[in-house]
Short mmCIF file of C-alpha atoms and ligand atoms in Angstrom, two decimals:
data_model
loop_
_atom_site.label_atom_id
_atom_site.label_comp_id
_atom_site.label_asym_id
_atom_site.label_seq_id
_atom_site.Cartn_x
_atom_site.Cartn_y
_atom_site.Cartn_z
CA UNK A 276 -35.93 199.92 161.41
CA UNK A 277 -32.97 199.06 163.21
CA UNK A 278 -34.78 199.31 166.74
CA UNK A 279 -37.61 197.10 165.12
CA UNK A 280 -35.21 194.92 165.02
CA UNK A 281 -33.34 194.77 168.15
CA UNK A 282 -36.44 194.41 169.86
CA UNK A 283 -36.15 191.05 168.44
CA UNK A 284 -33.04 190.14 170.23
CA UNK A 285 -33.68 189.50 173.73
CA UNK A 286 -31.33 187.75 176.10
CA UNK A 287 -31.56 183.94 176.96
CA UNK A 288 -32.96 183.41 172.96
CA UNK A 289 -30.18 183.19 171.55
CA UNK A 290 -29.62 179.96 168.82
CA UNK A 291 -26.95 177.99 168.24
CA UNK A 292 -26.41 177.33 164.53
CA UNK A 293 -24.60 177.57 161.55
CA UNK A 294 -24.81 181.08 160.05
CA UNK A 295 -23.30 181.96 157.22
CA UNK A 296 -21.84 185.52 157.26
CA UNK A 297 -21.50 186.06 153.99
CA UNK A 298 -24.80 185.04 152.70
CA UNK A 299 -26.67 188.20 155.76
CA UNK A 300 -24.22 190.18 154.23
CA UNK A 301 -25.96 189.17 150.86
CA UNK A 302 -29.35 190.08 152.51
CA UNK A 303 -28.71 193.17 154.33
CA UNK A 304 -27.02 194.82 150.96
CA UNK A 305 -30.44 195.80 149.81
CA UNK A 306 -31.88 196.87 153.10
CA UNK A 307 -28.79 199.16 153.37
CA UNK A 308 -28.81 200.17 149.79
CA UNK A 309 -32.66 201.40 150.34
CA UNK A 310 -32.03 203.09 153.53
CA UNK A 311 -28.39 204.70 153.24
CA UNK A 312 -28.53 208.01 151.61
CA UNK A 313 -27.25 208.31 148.07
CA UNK A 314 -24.30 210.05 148.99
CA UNK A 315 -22.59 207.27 150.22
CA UNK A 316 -20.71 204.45 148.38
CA UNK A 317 -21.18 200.90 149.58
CA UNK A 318 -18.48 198.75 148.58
CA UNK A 319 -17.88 195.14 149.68
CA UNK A 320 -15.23 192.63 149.39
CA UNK A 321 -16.69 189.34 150.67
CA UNK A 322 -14.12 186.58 150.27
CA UNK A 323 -15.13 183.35 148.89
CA UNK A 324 -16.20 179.97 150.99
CA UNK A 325 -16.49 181.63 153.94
CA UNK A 326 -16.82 178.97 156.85
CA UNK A 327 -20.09 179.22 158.33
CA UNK A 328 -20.15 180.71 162.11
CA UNK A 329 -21.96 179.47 164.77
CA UNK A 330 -24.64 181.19 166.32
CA UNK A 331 -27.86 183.47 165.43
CA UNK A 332 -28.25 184.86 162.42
CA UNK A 333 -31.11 187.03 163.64
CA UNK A 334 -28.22 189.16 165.98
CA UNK A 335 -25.79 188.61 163.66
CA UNK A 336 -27.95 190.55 160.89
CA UNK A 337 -28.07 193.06 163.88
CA UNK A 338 -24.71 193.61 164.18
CA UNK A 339 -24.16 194.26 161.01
CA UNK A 340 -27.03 196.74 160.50
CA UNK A 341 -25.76 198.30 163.51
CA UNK A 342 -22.64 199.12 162.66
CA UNK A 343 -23.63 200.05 159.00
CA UNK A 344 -25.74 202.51 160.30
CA UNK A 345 -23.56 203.89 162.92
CA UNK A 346 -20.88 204.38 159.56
CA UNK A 347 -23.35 206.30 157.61
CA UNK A 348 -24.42 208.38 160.31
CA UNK A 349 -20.33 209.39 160.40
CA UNK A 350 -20.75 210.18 156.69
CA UNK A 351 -24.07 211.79 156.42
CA UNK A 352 -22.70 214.97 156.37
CA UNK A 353 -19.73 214.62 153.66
CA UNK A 354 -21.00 211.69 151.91
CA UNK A 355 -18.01 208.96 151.74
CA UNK A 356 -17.70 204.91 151.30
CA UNK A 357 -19.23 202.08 153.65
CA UNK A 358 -16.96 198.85 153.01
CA UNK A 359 -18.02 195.76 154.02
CA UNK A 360 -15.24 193.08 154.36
CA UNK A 361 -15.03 189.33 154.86
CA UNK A 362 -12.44 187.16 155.10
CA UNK A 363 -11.49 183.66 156.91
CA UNK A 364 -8.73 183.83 159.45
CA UNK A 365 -6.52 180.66 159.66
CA UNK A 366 -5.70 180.50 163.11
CA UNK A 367 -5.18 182.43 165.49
CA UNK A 368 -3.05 181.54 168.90
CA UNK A 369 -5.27 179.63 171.05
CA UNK A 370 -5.10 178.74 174.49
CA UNK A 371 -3.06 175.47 175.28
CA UNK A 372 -5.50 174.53 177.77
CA UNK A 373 -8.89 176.17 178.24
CA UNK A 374 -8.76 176.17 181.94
CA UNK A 375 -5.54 178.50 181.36
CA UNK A 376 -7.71 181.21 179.59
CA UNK A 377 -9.41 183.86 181.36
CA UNK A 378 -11.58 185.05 178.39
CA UNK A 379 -15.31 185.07 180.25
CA UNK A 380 -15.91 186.91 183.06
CA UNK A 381 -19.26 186.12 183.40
CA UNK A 382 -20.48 182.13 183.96
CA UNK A 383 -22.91 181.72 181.18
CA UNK A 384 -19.82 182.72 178.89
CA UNK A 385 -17.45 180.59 181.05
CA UNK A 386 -19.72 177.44 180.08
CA UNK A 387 -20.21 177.86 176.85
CA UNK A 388 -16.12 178.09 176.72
CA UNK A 389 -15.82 175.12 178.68
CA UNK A 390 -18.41 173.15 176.73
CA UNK A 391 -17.17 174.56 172.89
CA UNK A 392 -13.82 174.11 173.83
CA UNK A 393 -13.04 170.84 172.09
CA UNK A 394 -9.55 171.97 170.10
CA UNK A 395 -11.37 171.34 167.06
CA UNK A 396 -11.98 174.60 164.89
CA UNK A 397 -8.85 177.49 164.68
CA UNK A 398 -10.33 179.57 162.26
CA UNK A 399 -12.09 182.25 161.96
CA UNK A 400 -14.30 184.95 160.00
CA UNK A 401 -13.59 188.54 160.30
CA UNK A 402 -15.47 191.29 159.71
CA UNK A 403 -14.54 195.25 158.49
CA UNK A 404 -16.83 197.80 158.46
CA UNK A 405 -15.34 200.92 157.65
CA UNK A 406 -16.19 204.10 157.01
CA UNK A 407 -14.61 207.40 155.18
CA UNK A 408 -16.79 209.37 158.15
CA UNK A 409 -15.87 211.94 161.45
CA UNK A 410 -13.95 209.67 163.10
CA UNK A 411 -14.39 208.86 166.97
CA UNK A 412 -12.99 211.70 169.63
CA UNK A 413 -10.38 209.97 171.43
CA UNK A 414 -11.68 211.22 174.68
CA UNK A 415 -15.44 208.92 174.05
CA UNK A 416 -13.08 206.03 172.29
CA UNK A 417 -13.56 203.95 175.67
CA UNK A 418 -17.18 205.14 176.36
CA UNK A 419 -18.82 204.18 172.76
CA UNK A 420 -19.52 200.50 173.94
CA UNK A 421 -21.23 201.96 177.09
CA UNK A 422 -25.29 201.60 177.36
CA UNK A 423 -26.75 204.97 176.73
CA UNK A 424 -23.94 206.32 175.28
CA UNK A 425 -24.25 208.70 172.32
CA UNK A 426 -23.18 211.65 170.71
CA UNK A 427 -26.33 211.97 168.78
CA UNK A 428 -29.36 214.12 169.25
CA UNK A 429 -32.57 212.43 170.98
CA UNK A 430 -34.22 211.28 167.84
CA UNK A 431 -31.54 210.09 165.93
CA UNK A 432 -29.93 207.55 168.44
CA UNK A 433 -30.25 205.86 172.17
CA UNK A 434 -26.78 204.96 172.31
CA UNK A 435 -27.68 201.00 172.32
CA UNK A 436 -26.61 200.28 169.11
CA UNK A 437 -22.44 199.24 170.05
CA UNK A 438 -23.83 198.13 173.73
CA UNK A 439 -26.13 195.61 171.93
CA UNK A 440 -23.49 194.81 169.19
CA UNK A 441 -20.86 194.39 171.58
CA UNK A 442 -22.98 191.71 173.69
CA UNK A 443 -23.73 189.46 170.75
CA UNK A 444 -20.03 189.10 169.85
CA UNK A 445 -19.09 188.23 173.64
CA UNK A 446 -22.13 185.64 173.33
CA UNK A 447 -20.79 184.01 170.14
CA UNK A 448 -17.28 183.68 171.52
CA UNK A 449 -15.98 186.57 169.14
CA UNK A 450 -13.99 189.67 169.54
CA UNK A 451 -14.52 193.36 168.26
CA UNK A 452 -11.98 196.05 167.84
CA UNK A 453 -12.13 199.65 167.10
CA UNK A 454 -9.63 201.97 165.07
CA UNK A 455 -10.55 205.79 164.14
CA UNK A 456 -8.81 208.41 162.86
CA UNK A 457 -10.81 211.95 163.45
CA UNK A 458 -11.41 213.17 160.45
CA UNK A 459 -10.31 210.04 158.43
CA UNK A 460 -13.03 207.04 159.85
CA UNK A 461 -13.99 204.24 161.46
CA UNK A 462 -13.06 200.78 161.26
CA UNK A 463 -14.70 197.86 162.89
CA UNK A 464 -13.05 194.71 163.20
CA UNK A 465 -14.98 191.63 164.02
CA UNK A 466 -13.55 188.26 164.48
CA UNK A 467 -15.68 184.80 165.34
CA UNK A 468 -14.35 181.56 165.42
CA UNK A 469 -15.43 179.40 162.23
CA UNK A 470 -17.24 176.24 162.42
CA UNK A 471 -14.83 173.79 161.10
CA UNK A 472 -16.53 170.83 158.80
CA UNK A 473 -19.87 169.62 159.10
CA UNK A 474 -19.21 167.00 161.81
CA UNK A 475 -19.12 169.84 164.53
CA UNK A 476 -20.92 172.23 162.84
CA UNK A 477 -22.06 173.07 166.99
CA UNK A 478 -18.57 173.62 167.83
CA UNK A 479 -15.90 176.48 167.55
CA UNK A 480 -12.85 177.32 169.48
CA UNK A 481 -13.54 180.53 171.17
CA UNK A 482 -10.63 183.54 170.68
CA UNK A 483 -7.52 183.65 172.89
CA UNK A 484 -8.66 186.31 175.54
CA UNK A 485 -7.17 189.55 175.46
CA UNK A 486 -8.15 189.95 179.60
CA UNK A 487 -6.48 189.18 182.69
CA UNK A 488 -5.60 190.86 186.17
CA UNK A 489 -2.16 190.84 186.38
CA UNK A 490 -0.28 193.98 187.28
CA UNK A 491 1.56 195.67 184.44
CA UNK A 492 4.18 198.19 184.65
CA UNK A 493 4.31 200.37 181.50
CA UNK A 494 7.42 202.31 180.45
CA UNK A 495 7.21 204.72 177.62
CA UNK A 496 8.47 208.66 177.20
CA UNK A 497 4.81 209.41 174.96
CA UNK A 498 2.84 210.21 177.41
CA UNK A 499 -0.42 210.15 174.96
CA UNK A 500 0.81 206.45 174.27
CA UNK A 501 1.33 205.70 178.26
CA UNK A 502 -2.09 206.94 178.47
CA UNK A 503 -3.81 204.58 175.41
CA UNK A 504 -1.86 201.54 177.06
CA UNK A 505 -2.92 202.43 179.96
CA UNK A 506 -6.50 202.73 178.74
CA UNK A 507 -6.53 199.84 177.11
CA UNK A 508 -5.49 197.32 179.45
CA UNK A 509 -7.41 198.39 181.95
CA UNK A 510 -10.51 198.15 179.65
CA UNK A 511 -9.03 194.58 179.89
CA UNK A 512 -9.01 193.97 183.11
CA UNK A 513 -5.26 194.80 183.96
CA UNK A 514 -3.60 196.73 186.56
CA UNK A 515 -1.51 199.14 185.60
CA UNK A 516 1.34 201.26 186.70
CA UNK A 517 2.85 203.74 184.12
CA UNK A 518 6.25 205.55 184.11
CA UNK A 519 6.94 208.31 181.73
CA UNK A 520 10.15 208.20 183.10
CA UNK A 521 12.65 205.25 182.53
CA UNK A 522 14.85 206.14 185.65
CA UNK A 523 11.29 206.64 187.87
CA UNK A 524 10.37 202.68 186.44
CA UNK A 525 13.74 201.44 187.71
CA UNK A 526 13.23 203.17 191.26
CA UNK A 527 9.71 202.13 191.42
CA UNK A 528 10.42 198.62 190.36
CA UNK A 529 13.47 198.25 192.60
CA UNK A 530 11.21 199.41 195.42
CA UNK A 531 8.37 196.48 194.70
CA UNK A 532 9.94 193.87 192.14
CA UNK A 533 7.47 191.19 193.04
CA UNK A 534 4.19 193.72 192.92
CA UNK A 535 4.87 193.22 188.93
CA UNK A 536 3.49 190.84 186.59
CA UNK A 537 5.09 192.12 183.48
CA UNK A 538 6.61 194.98 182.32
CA UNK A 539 6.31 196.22 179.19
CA UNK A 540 9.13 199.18 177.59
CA UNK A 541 9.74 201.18 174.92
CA UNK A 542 12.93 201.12 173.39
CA UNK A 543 14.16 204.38 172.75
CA UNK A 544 13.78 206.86 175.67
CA UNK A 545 15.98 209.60 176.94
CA UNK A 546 18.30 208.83 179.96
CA UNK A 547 18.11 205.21 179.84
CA UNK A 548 16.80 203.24 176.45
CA UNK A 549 14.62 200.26 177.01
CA UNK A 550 17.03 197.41 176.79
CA UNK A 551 19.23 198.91 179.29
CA UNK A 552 16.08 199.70 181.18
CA UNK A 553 15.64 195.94 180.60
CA UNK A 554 19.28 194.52 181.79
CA UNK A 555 18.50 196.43 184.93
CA UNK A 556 15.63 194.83 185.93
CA UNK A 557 16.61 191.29 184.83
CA UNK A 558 19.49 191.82 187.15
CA UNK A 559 16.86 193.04 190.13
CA UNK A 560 14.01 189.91 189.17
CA UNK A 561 15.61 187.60 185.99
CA UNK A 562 12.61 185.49 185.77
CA UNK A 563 10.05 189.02 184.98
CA UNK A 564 8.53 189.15 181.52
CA UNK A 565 9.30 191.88 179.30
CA UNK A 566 7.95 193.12 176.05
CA UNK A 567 9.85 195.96 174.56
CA UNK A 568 8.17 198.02 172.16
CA UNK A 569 10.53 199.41 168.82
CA UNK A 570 9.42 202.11 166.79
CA UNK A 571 12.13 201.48 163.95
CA UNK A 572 14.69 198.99 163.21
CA UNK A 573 12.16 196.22 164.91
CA UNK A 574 13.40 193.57 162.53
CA UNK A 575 16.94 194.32 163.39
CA UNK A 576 17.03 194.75 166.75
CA UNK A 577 14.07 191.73 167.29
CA UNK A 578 17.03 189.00 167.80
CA UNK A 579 19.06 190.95 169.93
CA UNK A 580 16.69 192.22 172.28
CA UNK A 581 15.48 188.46 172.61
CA UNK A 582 18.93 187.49 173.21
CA UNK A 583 19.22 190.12 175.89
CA UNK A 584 15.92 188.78 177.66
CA UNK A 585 12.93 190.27 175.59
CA UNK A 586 10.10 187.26 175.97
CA UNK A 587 8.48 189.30 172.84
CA UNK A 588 9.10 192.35 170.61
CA UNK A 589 6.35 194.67 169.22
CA UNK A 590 6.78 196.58 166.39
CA UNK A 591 5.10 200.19 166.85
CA UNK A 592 2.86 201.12 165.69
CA UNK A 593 0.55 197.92 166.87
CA UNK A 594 -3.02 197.90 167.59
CA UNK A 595 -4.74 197.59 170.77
CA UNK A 596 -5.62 193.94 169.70
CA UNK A 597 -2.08 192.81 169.04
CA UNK A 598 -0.73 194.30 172.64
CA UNK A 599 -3.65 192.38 174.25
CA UNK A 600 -2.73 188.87 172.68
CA UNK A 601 1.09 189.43 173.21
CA UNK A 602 0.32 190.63 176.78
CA UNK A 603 -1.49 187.26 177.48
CA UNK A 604 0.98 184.79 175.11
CA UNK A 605 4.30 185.85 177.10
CA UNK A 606 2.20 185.67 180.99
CA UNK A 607 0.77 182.37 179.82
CA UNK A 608 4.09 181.65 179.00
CA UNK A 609 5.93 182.22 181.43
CA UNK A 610 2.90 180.66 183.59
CA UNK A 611 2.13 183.20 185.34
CA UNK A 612 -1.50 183.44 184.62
CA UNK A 613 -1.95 179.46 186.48
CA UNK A 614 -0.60 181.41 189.71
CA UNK A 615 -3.23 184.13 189.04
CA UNK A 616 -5.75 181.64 188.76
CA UNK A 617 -4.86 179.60 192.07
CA UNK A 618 -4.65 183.41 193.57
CA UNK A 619 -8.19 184.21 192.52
CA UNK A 620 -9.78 181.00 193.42
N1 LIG B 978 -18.64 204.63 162.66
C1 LIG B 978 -18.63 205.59 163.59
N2 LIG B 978 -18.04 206.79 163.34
C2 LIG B 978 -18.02 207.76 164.28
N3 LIG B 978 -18.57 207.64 165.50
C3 LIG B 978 -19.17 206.49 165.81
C4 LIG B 978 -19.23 205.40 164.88
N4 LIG B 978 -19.88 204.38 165.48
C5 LIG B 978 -20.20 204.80 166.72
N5 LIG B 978 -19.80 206.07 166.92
C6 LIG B 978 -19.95 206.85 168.16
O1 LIG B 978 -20.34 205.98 169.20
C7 LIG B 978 -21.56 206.43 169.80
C8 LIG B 978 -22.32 205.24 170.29
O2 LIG B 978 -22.78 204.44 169.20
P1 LIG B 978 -24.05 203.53 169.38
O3 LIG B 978 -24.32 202.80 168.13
O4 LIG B 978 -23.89 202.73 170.63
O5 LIG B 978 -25.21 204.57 169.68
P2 LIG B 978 -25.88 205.59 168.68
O6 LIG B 978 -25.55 205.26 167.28
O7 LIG B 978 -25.53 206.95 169.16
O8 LIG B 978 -27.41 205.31 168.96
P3 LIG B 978 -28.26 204.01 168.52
O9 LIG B 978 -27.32 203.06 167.83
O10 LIG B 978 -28.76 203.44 169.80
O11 LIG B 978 -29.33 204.51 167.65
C9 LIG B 978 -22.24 207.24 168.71
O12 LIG B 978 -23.15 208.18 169.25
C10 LIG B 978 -21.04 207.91 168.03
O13 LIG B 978 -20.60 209.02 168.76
MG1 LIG B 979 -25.74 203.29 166.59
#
């Protein structure tokens, strides 16, 4: 069924109108009643006057069914619950000024920023699916989006599905995000910006982008952490140096101070904690931007460590979508990101 339908979704066909989430969501329920195995519990908790979105209901459907699917293929075995959320998002941070924003990588994206961009809509729908299912291996986290990627034997998948899903958010100016616990389940986030009132029902303000190139220097005793960050941002489009070792950051940042973009800390390490770690390189470059990352006492410590030169403070734990939109607030910021651009044109 589902690759009945993606053979409907072909690139370069893709139409631009109002789609209202809510109401596929409506739709697909008894498709995915009828196809999911008793077993599993489908709950949903659709939120009321949804905005519409706009785009293609045709690969929006798909999306959905994807992802449904891929959640009850991480339950077959145990059974467990499918939710289905939907909610409108205020606002979000957006860019100041589109030209700023280095969201699209690829030009068909890149216009269809330029041309939405009219600082009209900041809201937007987001979608959950979740599942109670086997969770996702850290090891394949990064690799699930990949063409051809699967874990599943030949007949039962292609490893399209999140490849496929994955394009038609990029195409409607959206944004997915992935948390699993092994074990626990999945969750899908989805967010698309809203159409915001019937006069420009064509246009929506695309996401703040979570990419860049900038060179990142990441501090943290955790090594698994060091190596999610690390992971993550480079899955951005970052560069990035990591230092398990405060004292090693220091020496390595005193060696290249101007090789470094940002730096971002954690706050309590042995030998030196992060906002000593901090004072240290403010002294060597006072203009670098630093996040420092707090894993208890955030709230306390938030004004101090601001005071002390923090541009932002994270409270751990954070997902991968919050360090990407604090990574590109404090560059944008501190404007380095307009340098970046001159560099790369
Ligand atoms: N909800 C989920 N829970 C656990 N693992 C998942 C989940 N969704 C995706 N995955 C993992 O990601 C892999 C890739 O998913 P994707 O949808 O791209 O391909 P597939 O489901 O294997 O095949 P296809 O969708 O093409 O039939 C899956 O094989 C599975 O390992
Ligand atoms: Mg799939």
């Amino acid at each position: 069924m589902i690759r009945q339908l993606l053979s409907f979704c072909r690139k370069g066909e893709q139409k631009r109108e109002p789609v209202k989430i809510d109401e596929l969501l409506e739709e697909s329920s008894q498709l995915l009643r009828s196809s999911i195995p008793r077993n599993i519990k489908i709950r949903s908790n659709i939120a009321d006057n949804i905005p519409p979105i706009s785009g293609d209901a045709t690969q929006i459907q798909q999306v959905i069914l994807n992802l449904c699917t891929n959640a009850a293929h991480a339950m077959e075995k145990n059974g467990g619950t499918l939710t289905i959320e939907l909610h409108e998002i205020p606002s979000l941070p957006t860019p100041d000024n589109h030209e700023q924003d280095g969201s699209v990588n690829d030009t068909e994206s890149t216009q269809t920023f330029s041309a939405l961009h009219s600082g009209s809509a900041n809201k937007y729908v987001q979608l959950i699916i979740r599942d109670t299912g086997c969770g996702i291996e850290p090891a394949i986290k990064d690799k699930i989006f990949d063409p051809y990627f699967t874990t599943k034997d030949i007949d039962k998948g292609t490893g399209m599905g999140l490849s496929i899903v994955q394009g038609i958010v990029k195409s409607h100016d959206g944004h997915i995000s992935v948390s699993s616990t092994q074990g626990r389940g999945t969750r899908f986030k989805i967010l698309f910006p809203a159409v915001s009132d019937s006069r420009n029902q064509e246009i929506a303000t695309p996401l703040r982008s979570l990419h860049g190139n900038e060179q990142i220097l990441i501090v943290d005793d955790e090594p698994m952490l060091v190596e999610m960050f690390c992971e993550a941002l480079e899955h951005f489009g970052y560069r990035v140096t990591s230092c398990t070792n405060p004292l090693r950051a220091l020496s390595r940042f005193k060696e290249s101070p101007w090789k470094f973009d940002l730096v971002m800390t954690d706050m309590s390490m042995p030998d030196i904690s992060g906002d000593r770690l901090m004072e240290e390189l403010l002294l060597i470059r006072p203009d670098i931007p630093i996040i420092v990352c707090s894993g208890f006492n955030a709230a306390l410590e938030r004004e101090e460590l601001i005071n002390k030169g923090a541009k932002e403070v994270l409270d751990k734990p954070f997902d991968i979508e919050t360090l990407g939109l604090t990574i590109r607030q404090v560059l944008e910021n501190n404007g380095s990101y307009l340098s970046e651009e001159k560099k790369c044109s």
